[in-house]
Amino acid sequence: MAGGPAAASVDAIAKRAGVSRTTIYKWWPSSASIVLEGLLESVQHSIVRPPGSSSAEALHHHVRELNRILSHPPTGPLLRNVIAAAASDPAITCAVLDQWIVPRRDAAAEILRAAVAAGELSDDIDIEVAVDALVSPPYYRLTLGMEPLDDAAVSHLTDTVWRGLRR
């Protein structure tokens, strides 16, 4: 996904590939769908829990890695453009949710479920709300073009949410 958002137009992609715009549109309905496919190929499908980590450590790792992915050029700016396109394209919305958002949310939810099963967290927590509290800040900052969270802010976020979920 070299070149960032400026290089992600159908015209630019067709020119680099040495094909016509029509050829591109035979395979992809929009530049956002091309960019999403490229992002999915270049970024790990989900964030993997480090072997031997505690649930709290795994949660810190998950949010830190998500923040790193979203703040890494060109990934962050490209994903921001895809999310913007999703606002007016239901097919892109479904693709972003199914292929990008849900796998990463599921990984965070699995960490929380394991912590509940181990008795580290209260068994009456709402997993979806907890995941929202953890992963929304990096996406919020990405979509609004704000500076990404630094490592200290990520640690503070995960520590604060973790404390609120404990027994």
PDB file of N, CA and C in Angstrom, residues 9 13 22 35 41 62 66 74 78 107 116 123 127 131 141 155 161:
ATOM      1  N   SER A   9      -6.090   5.902  -5.591  1.00  0.00           N
ATOM      2  CA  SER A   9      -7.218   6.148  -6.495  1.00  0.00           C
ATOM      3  C   SER A   9      -7.223   5.078  -7.585  1.00  0.00           C
ATOM      4  N   ILE A  13      -3.941   3.411  -9.412  1.00  0.00           N
ATOM      5  CA  ILE A  13      -3.749   1.957  -9.369  1.00  0.00           C
ATOM      6  C   ILE A  13      -3.692   1.396 -10.785  1.00  0.00           C
ATOM      7  N   THR A  22     -11.337   0.313 -16.550  1.00  0.00           N
ATOM      8  CA  THR A  22     -12.372  -0.705 -16.735  1.00  0.00           C
ATOM      9  C   THR A  22     -11.915  -2.046 -16.183  1.00  0.00           C
ATOM     10  N   VAL A  35      -8.228  -0.890  -1.546  1.00  0.00           N
ATOM     11  CA  VAL A  35      -7.392  -0.526  -0.402  1.00  0.00           C
ATOM     12  C   VAL A  35      -7.641  -1.479   0.762  1.00  0.00           C
ATOM     13  N   GLU A  41      -4.248  -7.874   3.361  1.00  0.00           N
ATOM     14  CA  GLU A  41      -3.104  -8.701   2.983  1.00  0.00           C
ATOM     15  C   GLU A  41      -1.830  -8.287   3.709  1.00  0.00           C
ATOM     16  N   HIS A  62      -2.872  -6.316  23.325  1.00  0.00           N
ATOM     17  CA  HIS A  62      -3.875  -6.177  22.267  1.00  0.00           C
ATOM     18  C   HIS A  62      -4.125  -4.709  21.927  1.00  0.00           C
ATOM     19  N   LEU A  66      -3.093  -2.806  18.474  1.00  0.00           N
ATOM     20  CA  LEU A  66      -4.129  -2.147  17.681  1.00  0.00           C
ATOM     21  C   LEU A  66      -3.755  -0.691  17.446  1.00  0.00           C
ATOM     22  N   PRO A  74       1.586   3.609   6.021  1.00  0.00           N
ATOM     23  CA  PRO A  74       0.374   4.231   5.514  1.00  0.00           C
ATOM     24  C   PRO A  74      -0.918   3.565   5.984  1.00  0.00           C
ATOM     25  N   LEU A  78      -4.772   5.104   5.251  1.00  0.00           N
ATOM     26  CA  LEU A  78      -5.547   4.332   4.275  1.00  0.00           C
ATOM     27  C   LEU A  78      -6.824   3.793   4.909  1.00  0.00           C
ATOM     28  N   ALA A 107     -10.794 -11.011  19.209  1.00  0.00           N
ATOM     29  CA  ALA A 107      -9.568 -11.345  19.943  1.00  0.00           C
ATOM     30  C   ALA A 107      -9.569 -10.685  21.322  1.00  0.00           C
ATOM     31  N   VAL A 116     -12.574 -13.760  32.780  1.00  0.00           N
ATOM     32  CA  VAL A 116     -13.785 -14.065  33.556  1.00  0.00           C
ATOM     33  C   VAL A 116     -13.746 -15.526  34.000  1.00  0.00           C
ATOM     34  N   ASP A 123     -17.946 -11.900  36.762  1.00  0.00           N
ATOM     35  CA  ASP A 123     -18.666 -12.690  35.758  1.00  0.00           C
ATOM     36  C   ASP A 123     -19.910 -11.989  35.223  1.00  0.00           C
ATOM     37  N   ILE A 127     -19.202  -7.972  28.033  1.00  0.00           N
ATOM     38  CA  ILE A 127     -17.976  -8.099  27.230  1.00  0.00           C
ATOM     39  C   ILE A 127     -17.953  -7.088  26.090  1.00  0.00           C
ATOM     40  N   VAL A 131     -15.129  -4.269  25.487  1.00  0.00           N
ATOM     41  CA  VAL A 131     -14.338  -4.182  24.249  1.00  0.00           C
ATOM     42  C   VAL A 131     -14.466  -2.784  23.654  1.00  0.00           C
ATOM     43  N   ARG A 141      -9.429   8.368  17.535  1.00  0.00           N
ATOM     44  CA  ARG A 141      -8.317   9.249  17.188  1.00  0.00           C
ATOM     45  C   ARG A 141      -7.945   9.108  15.715  1.00  0.00           C
ATOM     46  N   SER A 155      -1.433   2.315  28.227  1.00  0.00           N
ATOM     47  CA  SER A 155      -1.340   1.626  29.522  1.00  0.00           C
ATOM     48  C   SER A 155      -2.372   2.163  30.505  1.00  0.00           C
ATOM     49  N   VAL A 161      -9.653   0.488  32.543  1.00  0.00           N
ATOM     50  CA  VAL A 161     -10.749  -0.422  32.185  1.00  0.00           C
ATOM     51  C   VAL A 161     -10.629  -1.718  32.985  1.00  0.00           C
TER      52      VAL A 161
END
